[in-house]
Short mmCIF file of C-alpha atoms in Angstrom, two decimals:
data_model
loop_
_atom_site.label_atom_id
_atom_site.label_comp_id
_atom_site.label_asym_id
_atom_site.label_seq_id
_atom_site.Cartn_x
_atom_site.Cartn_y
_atom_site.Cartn_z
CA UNK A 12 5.12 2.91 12.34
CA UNK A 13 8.22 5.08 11.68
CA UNK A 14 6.97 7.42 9.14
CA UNK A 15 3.94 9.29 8.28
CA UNK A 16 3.81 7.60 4.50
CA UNK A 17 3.17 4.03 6.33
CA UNK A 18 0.71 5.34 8.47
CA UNK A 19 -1.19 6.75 5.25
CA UNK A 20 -0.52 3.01 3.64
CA UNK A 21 -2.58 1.65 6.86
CA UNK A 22 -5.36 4.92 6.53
CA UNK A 23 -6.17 3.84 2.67
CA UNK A 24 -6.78 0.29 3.51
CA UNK A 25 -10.30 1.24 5.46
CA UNK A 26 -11.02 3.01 2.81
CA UNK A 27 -10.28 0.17 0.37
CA UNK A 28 -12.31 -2.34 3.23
CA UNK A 29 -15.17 0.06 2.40
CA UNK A 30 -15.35 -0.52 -0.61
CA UNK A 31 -14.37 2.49 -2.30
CA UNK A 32 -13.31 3.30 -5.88
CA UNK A 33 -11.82 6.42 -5.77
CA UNK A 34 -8.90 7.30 -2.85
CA UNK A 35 -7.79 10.84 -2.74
CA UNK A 36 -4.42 11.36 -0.77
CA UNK A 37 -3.95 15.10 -0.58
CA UNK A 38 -0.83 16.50 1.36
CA UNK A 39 0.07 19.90 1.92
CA UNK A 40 3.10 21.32 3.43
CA UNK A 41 4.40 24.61 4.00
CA UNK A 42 7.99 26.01 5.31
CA UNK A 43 6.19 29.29 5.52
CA UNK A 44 3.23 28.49 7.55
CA UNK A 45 4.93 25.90 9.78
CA UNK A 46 1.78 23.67 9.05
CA UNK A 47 1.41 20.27 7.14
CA UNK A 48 -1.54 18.69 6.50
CA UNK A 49 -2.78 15.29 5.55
CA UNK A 50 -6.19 14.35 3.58
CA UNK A 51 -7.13 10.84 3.03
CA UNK A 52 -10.93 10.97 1.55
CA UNK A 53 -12.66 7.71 -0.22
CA UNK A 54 -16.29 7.91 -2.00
CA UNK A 55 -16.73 4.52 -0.61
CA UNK A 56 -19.76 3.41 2.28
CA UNK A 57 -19.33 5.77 5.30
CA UNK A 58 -19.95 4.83 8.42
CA UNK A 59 -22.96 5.90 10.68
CA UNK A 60 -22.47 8.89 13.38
CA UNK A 61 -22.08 6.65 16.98
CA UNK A 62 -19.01 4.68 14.90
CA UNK A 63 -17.69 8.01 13.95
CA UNK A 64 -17.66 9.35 16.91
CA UNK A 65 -16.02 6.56 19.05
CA UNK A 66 -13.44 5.38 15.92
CA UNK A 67 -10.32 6.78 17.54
CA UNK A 68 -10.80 4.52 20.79
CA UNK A 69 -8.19 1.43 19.80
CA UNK A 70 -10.40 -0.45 22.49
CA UNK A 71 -13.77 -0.18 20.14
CA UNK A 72 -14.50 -2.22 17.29
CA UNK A 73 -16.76 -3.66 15.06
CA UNK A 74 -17.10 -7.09 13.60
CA UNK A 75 -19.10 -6.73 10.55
CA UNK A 76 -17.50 -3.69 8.72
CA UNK A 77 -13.82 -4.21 10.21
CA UNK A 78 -13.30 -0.35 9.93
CA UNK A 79 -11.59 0.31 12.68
CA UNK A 80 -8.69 -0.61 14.83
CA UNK A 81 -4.97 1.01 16.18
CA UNK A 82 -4.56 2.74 12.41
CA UNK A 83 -6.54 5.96 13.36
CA UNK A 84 -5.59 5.81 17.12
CA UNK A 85 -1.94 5.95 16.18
CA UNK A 86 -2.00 8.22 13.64
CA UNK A 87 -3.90 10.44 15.78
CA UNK A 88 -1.24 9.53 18.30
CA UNK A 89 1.75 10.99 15.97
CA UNK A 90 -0.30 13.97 14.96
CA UNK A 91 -0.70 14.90 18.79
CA UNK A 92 3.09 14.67 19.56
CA UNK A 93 3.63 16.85 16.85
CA UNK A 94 1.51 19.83 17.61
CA UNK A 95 -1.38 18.46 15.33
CA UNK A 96 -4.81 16.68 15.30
CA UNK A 97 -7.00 14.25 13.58
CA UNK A 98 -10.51 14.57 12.41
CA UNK A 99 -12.91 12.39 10.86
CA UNK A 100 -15.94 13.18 8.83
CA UNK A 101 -17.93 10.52 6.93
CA UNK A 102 -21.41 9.96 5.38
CA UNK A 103 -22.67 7.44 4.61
CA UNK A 104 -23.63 5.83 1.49
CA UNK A 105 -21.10 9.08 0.72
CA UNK A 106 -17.87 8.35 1.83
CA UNK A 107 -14.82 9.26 4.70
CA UNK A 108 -12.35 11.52 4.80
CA UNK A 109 -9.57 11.45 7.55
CA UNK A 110 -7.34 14.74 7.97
CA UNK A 111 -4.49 15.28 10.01
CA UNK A 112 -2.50 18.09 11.04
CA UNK A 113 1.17 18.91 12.22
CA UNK A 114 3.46 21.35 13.05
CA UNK A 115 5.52 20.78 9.94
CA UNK A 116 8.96 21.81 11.92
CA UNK A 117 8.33 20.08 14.99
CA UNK A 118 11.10 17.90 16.66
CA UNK A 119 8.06 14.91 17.18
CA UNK A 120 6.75 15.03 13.53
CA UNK A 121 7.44 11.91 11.56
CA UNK A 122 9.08 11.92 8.18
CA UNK A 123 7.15 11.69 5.42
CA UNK A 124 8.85 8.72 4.21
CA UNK A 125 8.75 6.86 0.84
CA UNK A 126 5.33 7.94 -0.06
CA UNK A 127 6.02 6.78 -4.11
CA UNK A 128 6.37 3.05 -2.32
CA UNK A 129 3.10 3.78 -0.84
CA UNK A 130 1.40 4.83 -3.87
CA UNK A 131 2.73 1.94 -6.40
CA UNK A 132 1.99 -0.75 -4.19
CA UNK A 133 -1.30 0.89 -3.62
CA UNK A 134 -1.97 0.71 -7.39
CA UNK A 135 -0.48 -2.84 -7.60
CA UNK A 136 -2.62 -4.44 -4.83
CA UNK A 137 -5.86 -3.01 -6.21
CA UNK A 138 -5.46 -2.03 -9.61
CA UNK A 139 -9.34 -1.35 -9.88
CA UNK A 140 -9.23 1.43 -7.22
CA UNK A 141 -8.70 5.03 -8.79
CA UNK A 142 -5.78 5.90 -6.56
CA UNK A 143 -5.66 10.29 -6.87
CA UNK A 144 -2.46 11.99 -4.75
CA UNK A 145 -1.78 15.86 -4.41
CA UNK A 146 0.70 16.85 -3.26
CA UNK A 147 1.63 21.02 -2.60
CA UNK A 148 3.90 22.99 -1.30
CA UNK A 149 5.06 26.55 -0.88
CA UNK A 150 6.57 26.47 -4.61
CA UNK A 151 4.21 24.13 -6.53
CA UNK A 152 2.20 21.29 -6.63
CA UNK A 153 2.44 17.72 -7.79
CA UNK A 154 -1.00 15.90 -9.05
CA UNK A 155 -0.75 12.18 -9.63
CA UNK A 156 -3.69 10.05 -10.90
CA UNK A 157 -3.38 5.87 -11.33
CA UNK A 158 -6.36 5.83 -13.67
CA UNK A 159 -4.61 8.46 -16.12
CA UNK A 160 -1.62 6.40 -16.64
CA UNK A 161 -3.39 3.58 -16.62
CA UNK A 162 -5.86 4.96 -19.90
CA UNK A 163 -2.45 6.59 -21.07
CA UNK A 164 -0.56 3.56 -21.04
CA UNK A 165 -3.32 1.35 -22.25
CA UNK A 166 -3.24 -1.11 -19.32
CA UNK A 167 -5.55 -3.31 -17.45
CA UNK A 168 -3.29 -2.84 -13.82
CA UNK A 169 0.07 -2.71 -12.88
CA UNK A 170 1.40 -6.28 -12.59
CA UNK A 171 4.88 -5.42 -13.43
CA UNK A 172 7.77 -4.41 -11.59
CA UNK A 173 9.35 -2.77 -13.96
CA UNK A 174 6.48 -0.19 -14.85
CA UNK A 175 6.03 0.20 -10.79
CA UNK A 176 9.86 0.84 -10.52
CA UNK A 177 9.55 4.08 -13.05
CA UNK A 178 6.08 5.22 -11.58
CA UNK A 179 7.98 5.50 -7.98
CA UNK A 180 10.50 7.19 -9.91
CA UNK A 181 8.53 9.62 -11.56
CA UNK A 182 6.86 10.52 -8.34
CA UNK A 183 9.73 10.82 -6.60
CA UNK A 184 11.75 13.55 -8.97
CA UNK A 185 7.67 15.33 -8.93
CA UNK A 186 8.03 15.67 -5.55
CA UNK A 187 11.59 16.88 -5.37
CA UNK A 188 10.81 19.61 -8.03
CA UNK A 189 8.22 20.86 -5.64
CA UNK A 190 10.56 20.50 -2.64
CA UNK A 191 9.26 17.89 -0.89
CA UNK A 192 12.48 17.25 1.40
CA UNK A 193 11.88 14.57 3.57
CA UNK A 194 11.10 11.88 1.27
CA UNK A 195 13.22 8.59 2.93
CA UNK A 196 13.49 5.26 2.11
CA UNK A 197 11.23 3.15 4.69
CA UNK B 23 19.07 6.81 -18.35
CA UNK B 24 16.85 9.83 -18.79
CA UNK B 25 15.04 11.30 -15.50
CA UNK B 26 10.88 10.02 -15.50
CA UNK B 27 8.87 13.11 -15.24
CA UNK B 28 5.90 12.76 -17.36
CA UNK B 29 3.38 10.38 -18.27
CA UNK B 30 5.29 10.32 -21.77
CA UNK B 31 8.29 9.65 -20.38
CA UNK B 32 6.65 6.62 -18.41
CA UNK B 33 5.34 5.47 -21.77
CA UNK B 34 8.63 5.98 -23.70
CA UNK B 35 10.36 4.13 -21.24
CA UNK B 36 8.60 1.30 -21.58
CA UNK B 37 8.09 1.21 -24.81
CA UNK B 38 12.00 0.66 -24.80
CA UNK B 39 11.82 -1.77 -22.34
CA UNK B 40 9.66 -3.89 -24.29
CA UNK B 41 11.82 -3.84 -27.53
CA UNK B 42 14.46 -4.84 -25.30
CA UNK B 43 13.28 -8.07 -23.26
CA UNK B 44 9.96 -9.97 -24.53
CA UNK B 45 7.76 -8.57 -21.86
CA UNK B 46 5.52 -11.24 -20.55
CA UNK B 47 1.78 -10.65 -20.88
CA UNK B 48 0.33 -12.26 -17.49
CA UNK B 49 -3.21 -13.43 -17.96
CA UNK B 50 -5.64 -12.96 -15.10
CA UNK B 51 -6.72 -16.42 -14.58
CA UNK B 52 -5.23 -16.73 -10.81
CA UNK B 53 -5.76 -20.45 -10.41
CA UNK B 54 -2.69 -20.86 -12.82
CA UNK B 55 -0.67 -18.82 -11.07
CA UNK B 56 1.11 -18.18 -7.84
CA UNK B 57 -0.66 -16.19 -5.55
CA UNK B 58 0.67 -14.13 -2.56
CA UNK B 59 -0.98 -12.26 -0.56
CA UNK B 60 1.00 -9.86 2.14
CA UNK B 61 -0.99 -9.02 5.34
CA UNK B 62 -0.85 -5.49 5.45
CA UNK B 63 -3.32 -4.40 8.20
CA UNK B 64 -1.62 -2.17 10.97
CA UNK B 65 0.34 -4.69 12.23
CA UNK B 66 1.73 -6.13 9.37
CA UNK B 67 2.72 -2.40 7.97
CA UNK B 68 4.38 -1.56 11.33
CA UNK B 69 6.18 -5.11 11.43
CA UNK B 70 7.51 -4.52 8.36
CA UNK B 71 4.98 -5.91 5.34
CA UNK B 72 5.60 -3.08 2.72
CA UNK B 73 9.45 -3.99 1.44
CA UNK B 74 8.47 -7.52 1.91
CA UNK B 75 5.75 -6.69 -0.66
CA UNK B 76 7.99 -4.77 -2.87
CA UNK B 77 10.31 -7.51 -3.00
CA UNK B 78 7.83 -10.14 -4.41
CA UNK B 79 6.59 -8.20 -6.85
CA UNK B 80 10.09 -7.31 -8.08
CA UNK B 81 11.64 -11.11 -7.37
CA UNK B 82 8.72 -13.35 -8.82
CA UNK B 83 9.06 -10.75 -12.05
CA UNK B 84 12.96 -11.02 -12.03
CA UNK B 85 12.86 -14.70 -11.69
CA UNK B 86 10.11 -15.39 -14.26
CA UNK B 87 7.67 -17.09 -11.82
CA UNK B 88 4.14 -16.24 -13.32
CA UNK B 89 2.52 -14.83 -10.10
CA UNK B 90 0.07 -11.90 -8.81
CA UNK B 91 0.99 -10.14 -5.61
CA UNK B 92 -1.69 -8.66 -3.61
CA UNK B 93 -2.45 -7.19 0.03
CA UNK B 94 -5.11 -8.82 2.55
CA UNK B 95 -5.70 -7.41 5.58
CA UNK B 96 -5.41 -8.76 8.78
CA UNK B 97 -5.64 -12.37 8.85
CA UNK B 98 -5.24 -12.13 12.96
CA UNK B 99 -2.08 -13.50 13.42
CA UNK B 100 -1.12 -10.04 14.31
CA UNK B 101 2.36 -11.40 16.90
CA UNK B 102 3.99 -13.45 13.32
CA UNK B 103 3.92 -10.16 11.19
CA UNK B 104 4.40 -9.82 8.60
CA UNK B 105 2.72 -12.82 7.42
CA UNK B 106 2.58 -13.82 3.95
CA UNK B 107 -0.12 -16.34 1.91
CA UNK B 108 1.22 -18.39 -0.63
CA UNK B 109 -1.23 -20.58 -3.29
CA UNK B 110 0.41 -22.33 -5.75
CA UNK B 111 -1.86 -23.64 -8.76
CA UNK B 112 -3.66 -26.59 -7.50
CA UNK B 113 -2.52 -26.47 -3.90
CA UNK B 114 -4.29 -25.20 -0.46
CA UNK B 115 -3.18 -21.87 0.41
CA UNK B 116 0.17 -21.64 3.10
CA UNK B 117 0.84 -19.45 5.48
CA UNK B 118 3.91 -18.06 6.28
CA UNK B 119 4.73 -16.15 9.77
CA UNK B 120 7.62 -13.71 10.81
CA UNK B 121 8.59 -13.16 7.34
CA UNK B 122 11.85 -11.20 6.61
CA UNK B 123 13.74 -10.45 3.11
CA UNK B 124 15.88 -13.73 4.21
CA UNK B 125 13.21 -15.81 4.55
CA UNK B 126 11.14 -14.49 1.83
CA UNK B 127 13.83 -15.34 -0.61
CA UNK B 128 13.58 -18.74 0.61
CA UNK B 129 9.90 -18.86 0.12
CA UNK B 130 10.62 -18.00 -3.64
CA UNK B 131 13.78 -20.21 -3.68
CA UNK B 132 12.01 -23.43 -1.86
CA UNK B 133 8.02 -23.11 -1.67
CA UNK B 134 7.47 -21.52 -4.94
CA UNK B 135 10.33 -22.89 -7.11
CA UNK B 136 10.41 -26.65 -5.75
CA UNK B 137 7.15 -26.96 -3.24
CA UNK B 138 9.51 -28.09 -0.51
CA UNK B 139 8.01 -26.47 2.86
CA UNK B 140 10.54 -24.47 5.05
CA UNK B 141 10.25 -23.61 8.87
CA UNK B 142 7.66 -20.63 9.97
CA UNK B 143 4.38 -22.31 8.72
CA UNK B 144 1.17 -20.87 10.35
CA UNK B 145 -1.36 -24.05 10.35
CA UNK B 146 -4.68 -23.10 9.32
CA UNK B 147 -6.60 -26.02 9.81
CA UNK B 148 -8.84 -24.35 12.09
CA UNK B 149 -12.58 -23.43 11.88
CA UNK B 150 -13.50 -20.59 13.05
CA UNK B 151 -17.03 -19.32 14.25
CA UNK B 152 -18.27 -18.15 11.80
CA UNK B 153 -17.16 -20.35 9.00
CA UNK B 154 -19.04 -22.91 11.13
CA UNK B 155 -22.44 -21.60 10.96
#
């Protein structure tokens, strides 16, 4: 996985196997600070503390709730190379939350990527899922919410390409108001 | 065009999008409709399953084919990826391996459009373990 937007794309989807409703992508990055973080949090079933504990192993997994695999190993994986880490917290019944860190200006960090892809296929694929991103920086910050447009826009989900075409587009000139500069095309 | 910024700029868009072209209103009764379903565990995403996603939803909407793209996860032919499920109304689902914006053209062009079945089929006729018991 090239950039850190795909790897995000693979985080969400254990959080969508666990049934959750509400996905919270929060990133933070900061020219200042050097630092960039990465929040993926759900409110959907948890897992219990010996699966938490062993879920960045590649080599352990579990049949019946299919919540792990290579997506946290790797990601952990990037945010190593880059000066960072990965933690995982998770209750459950409650939900999971997966943040990374990394050194925003090192030479191993992965782009960011097209993060606006990630979010409107996101909302495509599972329309029922409240899909939340934040996104800040040292000069502002960029909230996005699929359930607002979907209430503003009177809609039942986002089954056309047209609508998902101007949603990546709105996200994208967000993001480059805030100064979000490494936004590629994956 | 204007720049997108807002939620009401979202919304004025397409209002004039839908004065334009007669938008079609898709019902959510699946069985008449095509069906595709991109794998899109880790191995799919890192083979490459997010712009082949991104181009059904835009082609089967750009050709008028009445159809609802969606994600699975992995369906454990991780060395095909991406791999992508087709169900056409009435028909058992098909699996396609080793999918690329070539081939998924074709899909559209052949499978979807005509029901002629191209090269890079995954057979499914299997049973597995636990569909057994």
């Amino acid at each position: 996985m090239l950039t850190l937007a795909l790897n995000i794309l693979d985080i969400v989807q254990n959080s969508i196997r666990a049934e959750a409703s509400t996905i919270t992508i929060d990133i933070g990055e900061s020219i200042k600070n050097d630092f960039m973080d990465i929040r993926v949090s759900d409110n959907g079933k948890g897992m219990p503390e010996e699966l938490l504990s062993k879920v960045t192993d590649p080599f352990v997994t579990t049949r019946t709730t299919r919540r792990i695999g290579m997506g946290l190993p790797l990601l952990k994986h990037q945010a190593n190379l880059a000066g960072g880490d990965l933690s995982i917290e998770s209750h459950q019944g409650k939900g999971t939350s997966t943040y990374v860190t990394f050194i925003l200006g090192h030479v191993d960090r992965q782009p960011l990527g097209d993060i606006a892809g990630v979010m409107t296929i996101l909302m495509s694929a599972n329309p029922e899922i409240n899909f939340l991103y934040n996104h800040k920086t040292d000069t502002g910050e960029y909230r996005f919410s699929s359930l607002e447009i979907k209430e503003y826009l009177g809609i039942g989900d986002f089954n056309d390409s047209h609508l998902l075409a101007d949603i990546k587009e709105m996200i994208n000139e967000n993001l480059k108001d805030i100064g979000v500069f490494d936004i590629i095309k994956s | 065009m204007s720049q997108i910024k807002s939620l009401a700029d979202l919304k004025k868009k397409r209002e004039e999008i839908k004065t334009g072209l007669d938008v079609r209103i898709k019902s959510i009764d699946p069985e008449n409709h095509v069906q595709v379903k991109v794998a899109m565990a880790t191995c799919g995403i890192a083979s490459g399953a997010k712009p082949i996603m991104e181009f059904f939803v835009e082609q089967l909407d750009r050709r008028n084919i009445p159809g609802v793209v969606t994600q699975t996860g992995c369906m454990g032919y991780c060395f095909a990826e991406p791999t992508v499920e087709i169900k056409l109304p009435g028909k058992d689902p098909v699996v396609f391996g080793y999918v690329d914006l070539k081939k998924a053209d074709l899909i559209i062009e052949k499978y979807i459009k005509e029901g002629e079945l191209i090269d890079g089929i995954i057979p499914v006729n299997y049973e597995t373990i636990d569909s057994k018991e």
